[in-house]
Amino acid sequence: MTLGMRVCAPTAAAFRPSYLRGLSRAHGSPRRDFSCSPRPTGRWTRQVAATRPDRPRVLITGGLGQLGSGLAEILRQQYGKENVILSDIKKPSAHVLSSGPFVYADVLDYKQLRELIINNGVTWLVHYSALLSAVGEANVALARKINITGLHNVLDLALENCLRIFVPSTIGAFGPSSPRDPAPDLCIQRPQTIYGVSKVHGELMGEYLHHKYGLDFRCLRYPGVISAHTHPGGGTTDYAIQIFHDALSTGRHECYLRPDTRLPMMHIADCHRATVEFMNAPQSWLSLRTYNIDAMSFTPEEVADEIRKHVPQLRVTYKSDPVRQMIADSWPVRFDDSNARRDWGWTPVYGLEGLVSDMLHSIREKRTDEGLPVS
């Protein structure tokens, strides 16, 4: 595959949602976005033609993971159901199929992705396809393919088609030589997992393509993301999801990290909101292409103590898993997200108390709806 030396030309326009209009900023420079020459039409021609110019056409890869479906729901409310396409290589549930467009897409298949982007008039690409930290260490070859080869495919296609592309990074992009309390946006990283290495590679490649060719690349370093509606997916911070399910099902949880292991965490609602706000932020506001975002930091012992205020019978034991503990010990205990707060107004809503209360309420409701016992 040969990538043409195309430069995305800036032009005035529009993807600015209602909640950002009229927001006062200190930045005086004009708003800038990128546009491209018209794309070939395909099977979605009528829908593309009817799409308003201030509504992006969004493709989400890896859409059946922890984050994709929730983000799609928010974007569909904002831009229209037909303008947000979920994709994955897994079979979707009936609910996903009824919620909006879904297509099979393998990020390793460049030709198929190219057809999908062109035929559907895609203008924004959210790239969630990745193997997470613990799973990646168990299958390095597959993680290298998905996390690096897949990344290059979507970056090349974004550049070729002048897309706005969002690629999340992670707490795992830092390593044992990084500043830990807090970790700033710009510092030594040197991760020791294939997941972290691939994420640093993604950050740098995206920034390179932005500076050399004008690619509208955007990246947020997520902390551990906690959600009641998705199952743990092989990440090192997944204990902070499982402990809530265990508290309400058996009242017992065995944690694979030491009780004093402190890590940055975030409620999924804050994560989605940060992503949407960042994608909509004018380019003139952004001093960086990759930002930390932060909400809270806690240890397994601290979250267990907060849960016990609602579920007093919870019993937690600790059996440290050497691989996950090594990974966690190499990560920051807090993020410095002052640049995100200054540049585009990021601020979280949920702290530990609100997170625990919301998670327990949501999981109780979900278990009751499914006819399952609640401890």
mmCIF file of C-alpha atoms in Angstrom:
data_model
loop_
_atom_site.group_PDB
_atom_site.id
_atom_site.type_symbol
_atom_site.label_atom_id
_atom_site.label_comp_id
_atom_site.label_asym_id
_atom_site.label_seq_id
_atom_site.Cartn_x
_atom_site.Cartn_y
_atom_site.Cartn_z
ATOM 1 C CA MET A 1 0.000 0.000 0.000
ATOM 2 C CA THR A 2 1.387 3.364 -0.994
ATOM 3 C CA LEU A 3 0.280 6.478 0.809
ATOM 4 C CA GLY A 4 0.010 9.568 -1.362
ATOM 5 C CA MET A 5 1.539 12.781 -0.042
ATOM 6 C CA ARG A 6 -1.788 14.499 0.406
ATOM 7 C CA VAL A 7 -2.078 17.584 2.572
ATOM 8 C CA CYS A 8 -5.409 18.271 4.238
ATOM 9 C CA ALA A 9 -6.250 21.881 3.497
ATOM 10 C CA PRO A 10 -7.855 23.921 6.301
ATOM 11 C CA THR A 11 -11.151 25.628 5.685
ATOM 12 C CA ALA A 12 -13.805 27.357 7.754
ATOM 13 C CA ALA A 13 -16.698 25.194 8.938
ATOM 14 C CA ALA A 14 -18.560 23.692 11.456
ATOM 15 C CA PHE A 15 -18.832 20.740 13.583
ATOM 16 C CA ARG A 16 -19.821 22.706 16.679
ATOM 17 C CA PRO A 17 -22.601 21.340 18.889
ATOM 18 C CA SER A 18 -25.158 23.527 20.609
ATOM 19 C CA TYR A 19 -23.552 23.212 24.024
ATOM 20 C CA LEU A 20 -20.322 24.771 22.690
ATOM 21 C CA ARG A 21 -21.927 27.650 20.800
ATOM 22 C CA GLY A 22 -21.495 30.980 22.502
ATOM 23 C CA LEU A 23 -18.958 29.580 24.971
ATOM 24 C CA SER A 24 -16.506 32.345 25.812
ATOM 25 C CA ARG A 25 -12.849 31.517 25.272
ATOM 26 C CA ALA A 26 -9.624 33.411 25.666
ATOM 27 C CA HIS A 27 -8.453 32.158 22.272
ATOM 28 C CA GLY A 28 -8.919 34.795 19.626
ATOM 29 C CA SER A 29 -7.869 32.896 16.506
ATOM 30 C CA PRO A 30 -10.589 31.689 14.119
ATOM 31 C CA ARG A 31 -12.019 28.177 14.164
ATOM 32 C CA ARG A 32 -10.444 25.846 11.600
ATOM 33 C CA ASP A 33 -11.345 22.405 10.315
ATOM 34 C CA PHE A 34 -10.241 20.279 7.374
ATOM 35 C CA SER A 35 -12.178 19.396 4.279
ATOM 36 C CA CYS A 36 -11.511 17.262 1.219
ATOM 37 C CA SER A 37 -12.585 16.986 -2.349
ATOM 38 C CA PRO A 38 -15.896 15.165 -2.939
ATOM 39 C CA ARG A 39 -15.772 11.402 -2.432
ATOM 40 C CA PRO A 40 -17.251 8.760 -4.732
ATOM 41 C CA THR A 41 -20.863 7.909 -3.950
ATOM 42 C CA GLY A 42 -21.980 4.482 -2.782
ATOM 43 C CA ARG A 43 -24.915 2.605 -1.331
ATOM 44 C CA TRP A 44 -25.531 5.355 1.269
ATOM 45 C CA THR A 45 -25.648 8.138 -1.339
ATOM 46 C CA ARG A 46 -29.106 9.385 -0.413
ATOM 47 C CA GLN A 47 -28.289 9.580 3.282
ATOM 48 C CA VAL A 48 -24.936 11.272 2.650
ATOM 49 C CA ALA A 49 -26.501 13.835 0.359
ATOM 50 C CA ALA A 50 -29.159 14.597 2.958
ATOM 51 C CA THR A 51 -26.645 15.044 5.784
ATOM 52 C CA ARG A 52 -26.317 18.623 6.992
ATOM 53 C CA PRO A 53 -22.804 20.085 6.645
ATOM 54 C CA ASP A 54 -22.565 20.631 10.418
ATOM 55 C CA ARG A 55 -23.155 16.926 11.098
ATOM 56 C CA PRO A 56 -20.184 14.600 10.809
ATOM 57 C CA ARG A 57 -20.452 11.035 9.528
ATOM 58 C CA VAL A 58 -18.765 8.930 12.195
ATOM 59 C CA LEU A 59 -17.244 5.436 11.947
ATOM 60 C CA ILE A 60 -16.308 3.706 15.214
ATOM 61 C CA THR A 61 -13.954 0.716 14.970
ATOM 62 C CA GLY A 62 -13.911 -1.870 17.749
ATOM 63 C CA GLY A 63 -17.393 -0.644 18.528
ATOM 64 C CA LEU A 64 -18.502 -3.643 20.613
ATOM 65 C CA GLY A 65 -15.857 -3.121 23.281
ATOM 66 C CA GLN A 66 -16.313 -1.238 26.533
ATOM 67 C CA LEU A 67 -16.643 2.219 24.977
ATOM 68 C CA GLY A 68 -18.034 2.030 21.439
ATOM 69 C CA SER A 69 -21.763 1.459 21.966
ATOM 70 C CA GLY A 70 -22.079 4.142 24.626
ATOM 71 C CA LEU A 71 -20.242 6.713 22.541
ATOM 72 C CA ALA A 72 -22.368 5.828 19.515
ATOM 73 C CA GLU A 73 -25.538 6.423 21.525
ATOM 74 C CA ILE A 74 -24.383 9.914 22.528
ATOM 75 C CA LEU A 75 -23.242 10.835 19.013
ATOM 76 C CA ARG A 76 -26.472 9.519 17.472
ATOM 77 C CA GLN A 77 -28.519 11.713 19.777
ATOM 78 C CA GLN A 78 -26.424 14.679 18.697
ATOM 79 C CA TYR A 79 -25.912 14.035 14.973
ATOM 80 C CA GLY A 80 -28.629 11.576 13.967
ATOM 81 C CA LYS A 81 -28.934 7.800 14.136
ATOM 82 C CA GLU A 82 -27.824 7.139 10.560
ATOM 83 C CA ASN A 83 -24.719 9.305 10.857
ATOM 84 C CA VAL A 84 -22.884 7.062 13.338
ATOM 85 C CA ILE A 85 -21.732 3.616 12.195
ATOM 86 C CA LEU A 86 -20.529 1.009 14.671
ATOM 87 C CA SER A 87 -18.159 -1.661 13.399
ATOM 88 C CA ASP A 88 -16.436 -4.730 14.823
ATOM 89 C CA ILE A 89 -15.476 -8.303 13.960
ATOM 90 C CA LYS A 90 -17.768 -9.729 16.657
ATOM 91 C CA LYS A 91 -21.440 -10.586 16.340
ATOM 92 C CA PRO A 92 -23.583 -7.715 17.642
ATOM 93 C CA SER A 93 -26.521 -8.166 19.988
ATOM 94 C CA ALA A 94 -30.077 -7.580 18.824
ATOM 95 C CA HIS A 95 -30.064 -4.326 20.792
ATOM 96 C CA VAL A 96 -26.985 -3.053 18.930
ATOM 97 C CA LEU A 97 -28.501 -3.985 15.566
ATOM 98 C CA SER A 98 -31.718 -2.154 16.376
ATOM 99 C CA SER A 99 -29.943 0.949 17.692
ATOM 100 C CA GLY A 100 -28.365 2.123 14.436
ATOM 101 C CA PRO A 101 -26.024 1.185 11.578
ATOM 102 C CA PHE A 102 -23.620 -1.691 12.265
ATOM 103 C CA VAL A 103 -21.135 -3.217 9.826
ATOM 104 C CA TYR A 104 -18.534 -5.950 10.011
ATOM 105 C CA ALA A 105 -15.077 -4.388 9.683
ATOM 106 C CA ASP A 106 -11.619 -5.820 10.326
ATOM 107 C CA VAL A 107 -9.036 -3.087 10.952
ATOM 108 C CA LEU A 108 -6.400 -5.346 9.397
ATOM 109 C CA ASP A 109 -8.277 -5.306 6.066
ATOM 110 C CA TYR A 110 -7.221 -2.008 4.493
ATOM 111 C CA LYS A 111 -9.237 -2.430 1.298
ATOM 112 C CA GLN A 112 -12.468 -3.183 3.155
ATOM 113 C CA LEU A 113 -11.972 -0.216 5.491
ATOM 114 C CA ARG A 114 -11.304 2.065 2.532
ATOM 115 C CA GLU A 115 -14.514 0.994 0.820
ATOM 116 C CA LEU A 116 -16.445 1.459 4.043
ATOM 117 C CA ILE A 117 -15.138 4.996 4.555
ATOM 118 C CA ILE A 118 -15.697 6.080 0.961
ATOM 119 C CA ASN A 119 -19.088 4.448 0.417
ATOM 120 C CA ASN A 120 -20.469 5.880 3.648
ATOM 121 C CA GLY A 121 -19.051 9.395 3.332
ATOM 122 C CA VAL A 122 -17.233 9.113 6.668
ATOM 123 C CA THR A 123 -15.738 12.358 8.024
ATOM 124 C CA TRP A 124 -14.842 11.352 11.618
ATOM 125 C CA LEU A 125 -13.135 8.100 12.588
ATOM 126 C CA VAL A 126 -13.028 6.885 16.213
ATOM 127 C CA HIS A 127 -10.523 4.035 16.465
ATOM 128 C CA TYR A 128 -11.258 1.848 19.505
ATOM 129 C CA SER A 129 -9.909 -1.452 18.132
ATOM 130 C CA ALA A 130 -7.125 -2.708 20.417
ATOM 131 C CA LEU A 131 -6.026 -5.559 22.647
ATOM 132 C CA LEU A 132 -5.742 -4.298 26.237
ATOM 133 C CA SER A 133 -2.793 -4.625 28.606
ATOM 134 C CA ALA A 134 -3.113 -8.058 30.234
ATOM 135 C CA VAL A 135 -4.587 -9.737 27.134
ATOM 136 C CA GLY A 136 -1.881 -8.177 24.971
ATOM 137 C CA GLU A 137 0.899 -9.602 27.146
ATOM 138 C CA ALA A 138 -0.628 -13.053 26.701
ATOM 139 C CA ASN A 139 -0.625 -12.702 22.889
ATOM 140 C CA VAL A 140 2.039 -10.231 21.808
ATOM 141 C CA ALA A 141 1.953 -11.169 18.111
ATOM 142 C CA LEU A 142 -1.791 -10.545 17.843
ATOM 143 C CA ALA A 143 -1.516 -7.329 19.875
ATOM 144 C CA ARG A 144 1.194 -6.093 17.509
ATOM 145 C CA LYS A 145 -1.026 -6.757 14.501
ATOM 146 C CA ILE A 146 -4.184 -5.168 15.883
ATOM 147 C CA ASN A 147 -2.623 -2.313 17.864
ATOM 148 C CA ILE A 148 0.057 -1.281 15.356
ATOM 149 C CA THR A 149 -0.818 -2.606 11.886
ATOM 150 C CA GLY A 150 -4.502 -1.759 12.422
ATOM 151 C CA LEU A 151 -3.507 1.695 13.638
ATOM 152 C CA HIS A 152 -1.429 2.362 10.513
ATOM 153 C CA ASN A 153 -4.366 1.349 8.335
ATOM 154 C CA VAL A 154 -6.737 3.859 9.927
ATOM 155 C CA LEU A 155 -4.131 6.633 10.037
ATOM 156 C CA ASP A 156 -3.350 6.175 6.345
ATOM 157 C CA LEU A 157 -7.039 6.181 5.473
ATOM 158 C CA ALA A 158 -7.694 9.243 7.615
ATOM 159 C CA LEU A 159 -4.909 11.106 5.847
ATOM 160 C CA GLU A 160 -6.016 9.938 2.406
ATOM 161 C CA ASN A 161 -9.602 11.067 3.043
ATOM 162 C CA CYS A 162 -8.918 14.090 5.294
ATOM 163 C CA LEU A 163 -10.825 12.621 8.237
ATOM 164 C CA ARG A 164 -10.838 13.881 11.786
ATOM 165 C CA ILE A 165 -9.472 10.859 13.653
ATOM 166 C CA PHE A 166 -9.601 10.065 17.353
ATOM 167 C CA VAL A 167 -7.316 7.351 18.731
ATOM 168 C CA PRO A 168 -7.443 6.855 22.504
ATOM 169 C CA SER A 169 -4.269 6.344 24.457
ATOM 170 C CA THR A 170 -3.993 5.128 28.001
ATOM 171 C CA ILE A 171 -2.386 5.207 31.391
ATOM 172 C CA GLY A 172 -0.427 2.246 29.990
ATOM 173 C CA ALA A 173 1.553 4.596 27.722
ATOM 174 C CA PHE A 174 3.700 5.446 30.766
ATOM 175 C CA GLY A 175 6.412 3.286 32.298
ATOM 176 C CA PRO A 176 8.436 2.888 35.502
ATOM 177 C CA SER A 177 10.755 5.787 34.625
ATOM 178 C CA SER A 178 7.810 8.183 34.059
ATOM 179 C CA PRO A 179 6.829 10.725 36.716
ATOM 180 C CA ARG A 180 4.102 8.981 38.731
ATOM 181 C CA ASP A 181 2.466 11.560 40.967
ATOM 182 C CA PRO A 182 1.342 13.238 38.819
ATOM 183 C CA ALA A 183 2.292 12.225 35.270
ATOM 184 C CA PRO A 184 2.282 15.279 32.961
ATOM 185 C CA ASP A 185 1.311 15.294 29.295
ATOM 186 C CA LEU A 186 4.917 15.543 28.120
ATOM 187 C CA CYS A 187 7.507 13.411 29.888
ATOM 188 C CA ILE A 188 9.551 10.222 29.611
ATOM 189 C CA GLN A 189 7.160 7.339 28.875
ATOM 190 C CA ARG A 190 9.032 4.064 28.144
ATOM 191 C CA PRO A 191 6.186 1.559 28.777
ATOM 192 C CA GLN A 192 6.981 -2.105 29.391
ATOM 193 C CA THR A 193 3.936 -3.737 27.752
ATOM 194 C CA ILE A 194 3.105 -4.208 24.073
ATOM 195 C CA TYR A 195 -0.131 -2.350 24.765
ATOM 196 C CA GLY A 196 1.758 0.657 26.108
ATOM 197 C CA VAL A 197 4.391 0.542 23.375
ATOM 198 C CA SER A 198 1.694 0.492 20.695
ATOM 199 C CA LYS A 199 -0.092 3.438 22.299
ATOM 200 C CA VAL A 200 3.053 5.582 22.438
ATOM 201 C CA HIS A 201 3.662 4.637 18.808
ATOM 202 C CA GLY A 202 0.125 5.780 17.991
ATOM 203 C CA GLU A 203 0.547 9.093 19.806
ATOM 204 C CA LEU A 204 3.780 9.872 17.965
ATOM 205 C CA MET A 205 2.604 8.723 14.533
ATOM 206 C CA GLY A 206 -0.569 10.789 14.808
ATOM 207 C CA GLU A 207 1.343 13.873 15.903
ATOM 208 C CA TYR A 208 3.867 13.371 13.098
ATOM 209 C CA LEU A 209 1.128 13.134 10.452
ATOM 210 C CA HIS A 210 -0.546 16.211 11.912
ATOM 211 C CA HIS A 211 2.591 18.318 11.795
ATOM 212 C CA LYS A 212 3.783 17.078 8.387
ATOM 213 C CA TYR A 213 0.513 16.746 6.464
ATOM 214 C CA GLY A 214 -2.160 18.511 8.523
ATOM 215 C CA LEU A 215 -4.002 15.372 9.661
ATOM 216 C CA ASP A 216 -6.638 16.288 12.259
ATOM 217 C CA PHE A 217 -5.396 13.721 14.784
ATOM 218 C CA ARG A 218 -6.741 13.802 18.343
ATOM 219 C CA CYS A 219 -5.822 11.579 21.280
ATOM 220 C CA LEU A 220 -6.778 11.366 24.957
ATOM 221 C CA ARG A 221 -4.935 9.280 27.514
ATOM 222 C CA TYR A 222 -7.726 7.495 29.361
ATOM 223 C CA PRO A 223 -7.308 6.351 32.961
ATOM 224 C CA GLY A 224 -9.056 3.132 34.046
ATOM 225 C CA VAL A 225 -12.638 3.446 32.747
ATOM 226 C CA ILE A 226 -15.434 2.048 34.937
ATOM 227 C CA SER A 227 -18.824 1.044 33.545
ATOM 228 C CA ALA A 228 -21.763 -0.957 34.859
ATOM 229 C CA HIS A 229 -22.923 -2.001 31.398
ATOM 230 C CA THR A 230 -19.868 -3.768 29.971
ATOM 231 C CA HIS A 231 -17.856 -6.716 31.209
ATOM 232 C CA PRO A 232 -14.137 -6.459 32.005
ATOM 233 C CA GLY A 233 -12.105 -6.736 28.809
ATOM 234 C CA GLY A 234 -8.637 -7.811 29.930
ATOM 235 C CA GLY A 235 -7.270 -4.560 31.332
ATOM 236 C CA THR A 236 -5.197 -4.158 34.480
ATOM 237 C CA THR A 237 -7.761 -1.797 36.040
ATOM 238 C CA ASP A 238 -10.672 -4.212 35.460
ATOM 239 C CA TYR A 239 -10.828 -5.208 39.135
ATOM 240 C CA ALA A 240 -12.524 -1.833 39.668
ATOM 241 C CA ILE A 241 -15.438 -3.058 37.542
ATOM 242 C CA GLN A 242 -15.576 -6.661 38.760
ATOM 243 C CA ILE A 243 -15.636 -5.715 42.432
ATOM 244 C CA PHE A 244 -19.063 -4.056 42.007
ATOM 245 C CA HIS A 245 -20.562 -7.116 40.312
ATOM 246 C CA ASP A 246 -19.113 -9.400 42.980
ATOM 247 C CA ALA A 247 -20.356 -7.164 45.792
ATOM 248 C CA LEU A 248 -23.947 -7.509 44.593
ATOM 249 C CA SER A 249 -23.828 -11.155 43.486
ATOM 250 C CA THR A 250 -21.760 -13.109 46.055
ATOM 251 C CA GLY A 251 -20.561 -10.425 48.487
ATOM 252 C CA ARG A 252 -16.980 -11.655 47.930
ATOM 253 C CA HIS A 253 -14.220 -10.401 45.661
ATOM 254 C CA GLU A 254 -10.678 -11.673 45.120
ATOM 255 C CA CYS A 255 -8.498 -8.818 43.879
ATOM 256 C CA TYR A 256 -5.461 -9.489 41.702
ATOM 257 C CA LEU A 257 -3.709 -6.276 42.829
ATOM 258 C CA ARG A 258 -2.292 -5.362 46.231
ATOM 259 C CA PRO A 259 -4.719 -3.393 48.430
ATOM 260 C CA ASP A 260 -2.522 -0.257 48.271
ATOM 261 C CA THR A 261 -2.163 -0.117 44.457
ATOM 262 C CA ARG A 262 -3.265 3.397 43.515
ATOM 263 C CA LEU A 263 -4.295 4.114 39.916
ATOM 264 C CA PRO A 264 -6.188 6.873 38.043
ATOM 265 C CA MET A 265 -9.831 5.989 37.320
ATOM 266 C CA MET A 266 -12.859 7.544 35.614
ATOM 267 C CA HIS A 267 -16.595 6.943 35.305
ATOM 268 C CA ILE A 268 -17.533 5.988 31.749
ATOM 269 C CA ALA A 269 -19.956 8.926 31.507
ATOM 270 C CA ASP A 270 -17.075 11.342 32.083
ATOM 271 C CA CYS A 271 -14.962 9.418 29.563
ATOM 272 C CA HIS A 272 -17.622 9.691 26.853
ATOM 273 C CA ARG A 273 -18.239 13.350 27.589
ATOM 274 C CA ALA A 274 -14.520 14.134 27.434
ATOM 275 C CA THR A 275 -14.254 12.371 24.077
ATOM 276 C CA VAL A 276 -17.220 14.217 22.549
ATOM 277 C CA GLU A 277 -16.112 17.611 23.875
ATOM 278 C CA PHE A 278 -12.560 17.034 22.642
ATOM 279 C CA MET A 279 -13.715 15.927 19.185
ATOM 280 C CA ASN A 280 -15.804 19.094 18.916
ATOM 281 C CA ALA A 281 -13.149 21.476 20.250
ATOM 282 C CA PRO A 282 -11.949 23.967 17.624
ATOM 283 C CA GLN A 283 -8.422 23.309 16.408
ATOM 284 C CA SER A 284 -7.417 26.800 17.483
ATOM 285 C CA TRP A 285 -8.020 25.798 21.115
ATOM 286 C CA LEU A 286 -5.618 22.855 21.038
ATOM 287 C CA SER A 287 -1.992 23.319 22.069
ATOM 288 C CA LEU A 288 -1.407 19.540 22.006
ATOM 289 C CA ARG A 289 -2.621 16.558 20.015
ATOM 290 C CA THR A 290 -2.458 14.163 22.986
ATOM 291 C CA TYR A 291 -3.879 15.090 26.402
ATOM 292 C CA ASN A 292 -4.193 13.408 29.786
ATOM 293 C CA ILE A 293 -7.675 13.457 31.305
ATOM 294 C CA ASP A 294 -8.195 12.753 34.986
ATOM 295 C CA ALA A 295 -11.065 12.342 37.443
ATOM 296 C CA MET A 296 -9.939 10.436 40.566
ATOM 297 C CA SER A 297 -7.323 8.021 41.881
ATOM 298 C CA PHE A 298 -7.998 5.221 44.364
ATOM 299 C CA THR A 299 -6.702 1.894 45.655
ATOM 300 C CA PRO A 300 -8.587 -1.428 45.847
ATOM 301 C CA GLU A 301 -8.838 -0.948 49.601
ATOM 302 C CA GLU A 302 -10.330 2.535 49.227
ATOM 303 C CA VAL A 303 -12.976 1.518 46.697
ATOM 304 C CA ALA A 304 -13.877 -1.536 48.822
ATOM 305 C CA ASP A 305 -14.328 0.691 51.889
ATOM 306 C CA GLU A 306 -16.611 3.023 49.908
ATOM 307 C CA ILE A 307 -18.661 0.068 48.613
ATOM 308 C CA ARG A 308 -19.085 -1.224 52.182
ATOM 309 C CA LYS A 309 -20.979 1.958 53.037
ATOM 310 C CA HIS A 310 -23.715 0.532 50.789
ATOM 311 C CA VAL A 311 -22.935 -3.221 50.979
ATOM 312 C CA PRO A 312 -21.535 -3.832 54.487
ATOM 313 C CA GLN A 313 -21.163 -7.583 53.952
ATOM 314 C CA LEU A 314 -18.562 -7.229 51.160
ATOM 315 C CA ARG A 315 -15.455 -9.303 51.863
ATOM 316 C CA VAL A 316 -12.313 -8.702 49.797
ATOM 317 C CA THR A 317 -9.251 -10.942 49.660
ATOM 318 C CA TYR A 318 -6.032 -10.189 47.811
ATOM 319 C CA LYS A 319 -4.063 -12.565 45.590
ATOM 320 C CA SER A 320 -1.612 -10.517 43.581
ATOM 321 C CA ASP A 321 -1.211 -11.583 39.959
ATOM 322 C CA PRO A 322 2.474 -11.041 39.070
ATOM 323 C CA VAL A 323 1.830 -9.819 35.515
ATOM 324 C CA ARG A 324 -0.940 -7.369 36.345
ATOM 325 C CA GLN A 325 0.794 -6.158 39.508
ATOM 326 C CA MET A 326 3.985 -5.489 37.538
ATOM 327 C CA ILE A 327 1.983 -3.527 34.980
ATOM 328 C CA ALA A 328 0.149 -1.505 37.637
ATOM 329 C CA ASP A 329 3.375 -0.716 39.491
ATOM 330 C CA SER A 330 4.821 0.790 36.311
ATOM 331 C CA TRP A 331 1.901 3.184 35.816
ATOM 332 C CA PRO A 332 1.246 6.662 37.286
ATOM 333 C CA VAL A 333 -0.858 7.001 40.417
ATOM 334 C CA ARG A 334 -2.289 10.324 39.182
ATOM 335 C CA PHE A 335 -2.590 12.254 35.919
ATOM 336 C CA ASP A 336 -1.828 15.937 35.477
ATOM 337 C CA ASP A 337 -4.624 17.066 33.146
ATOM 338 C CA SER A 338 -4.149 20.810 33.584
ATOM 339 C CA ASN A 339 -3.596 21.333 29.834
ATOM 340 C CA ALA A 340 -6.950 19.741 28.965
ATOM 341 C CA ARG A 341 -8.686 21.856 31.599
ATOM 342 C CA ARG A 342 -7.044 25.029 30.292
ATOM 343 C CA ASP A 343 -7.277 24.419 26.541
ATOM 344 C CA TRP A 344 -10.764 23.007 26.014
ATOM 345 C CA GLY A 345 -12.434 23.247 29.409
ATOM 346 C CA TRP A 346 -12.272 19.637 30.569
ATOM 347 C CA THR A 347 -13.640 18.951 34.053
ATOM 348 C CA PRO A 348 -14.966 15.652 35.489
ATOM 349 C CA VAL A 349 -18.321 15.206 37.209
ATOM 350 C CA TYR A 350 -17.813 11.951 39.151
ATOM 351 C CA GLY A 351 -15.580 11.460 42.197
ATOM 352 C CA LEU A 352 -15.208 8.193 44.130
ATOM 353 C CA GLU A 353 -18.398 8.617 46.177
ATOM 354 C CA GLY A 354 -20.538 9.392 43.132
ATOM 355 C CA LEU A 355 -18.914 6.626 41.105
ATOM 356 C CA VAL A 356 -19.628 3.962 43.734
ATOM 357 C CA SER A 357 -23.210 5.094 44.278
ATOM 358 C CA ASP A 358 -23.970 5.133 40.548
ATOM 359 C CA MET A 359 -22.283 1.781 39.837
ATOM 360 C CA LEU A 360 -24.157 -0.020 42.603
ATOM 361 C CA HIS A 361 -27.476 1.506 41.570
ATOM 362 C CA SER A 362 -26.957 0.591 37.902
ATOM 363 C CA ILE A 363 -25.827 -2.985 38.592
ATOM 364 C CA ARG A 364 -28.665 -3.574 41.079
ATOM 365 C CA GLU A 365 -31.135 -2.374 38.471
ATOM 366 C CA LYS A 366 -29.551 -4.523 35.760
ATOM 367 C CA ARG A 367 -29.553 -7.681 37.916
ATOM 368 C CA THR A 368 -33.151 -7.106 38.981
ATOM 369 C CA ASP A 369 -34.268 -6.654 35.361
ATOM 370 C CA GLU A 370 -32.517 -9.931 34.489
ATOM 371 C CA GLY A 371 -34.149 -11.790 37.393
ATOM 372 C CA LEU A 372 -30.826 -12.333 39.178
ATOM 373 C CA PRO A 373 -30.417 -12.260 42.972
ATOM 374 C CA VAL A 374 -28.908 -9.167 44.571
ATOM 375 C CA SER A 375 -26.683 -9.575 47.604
#
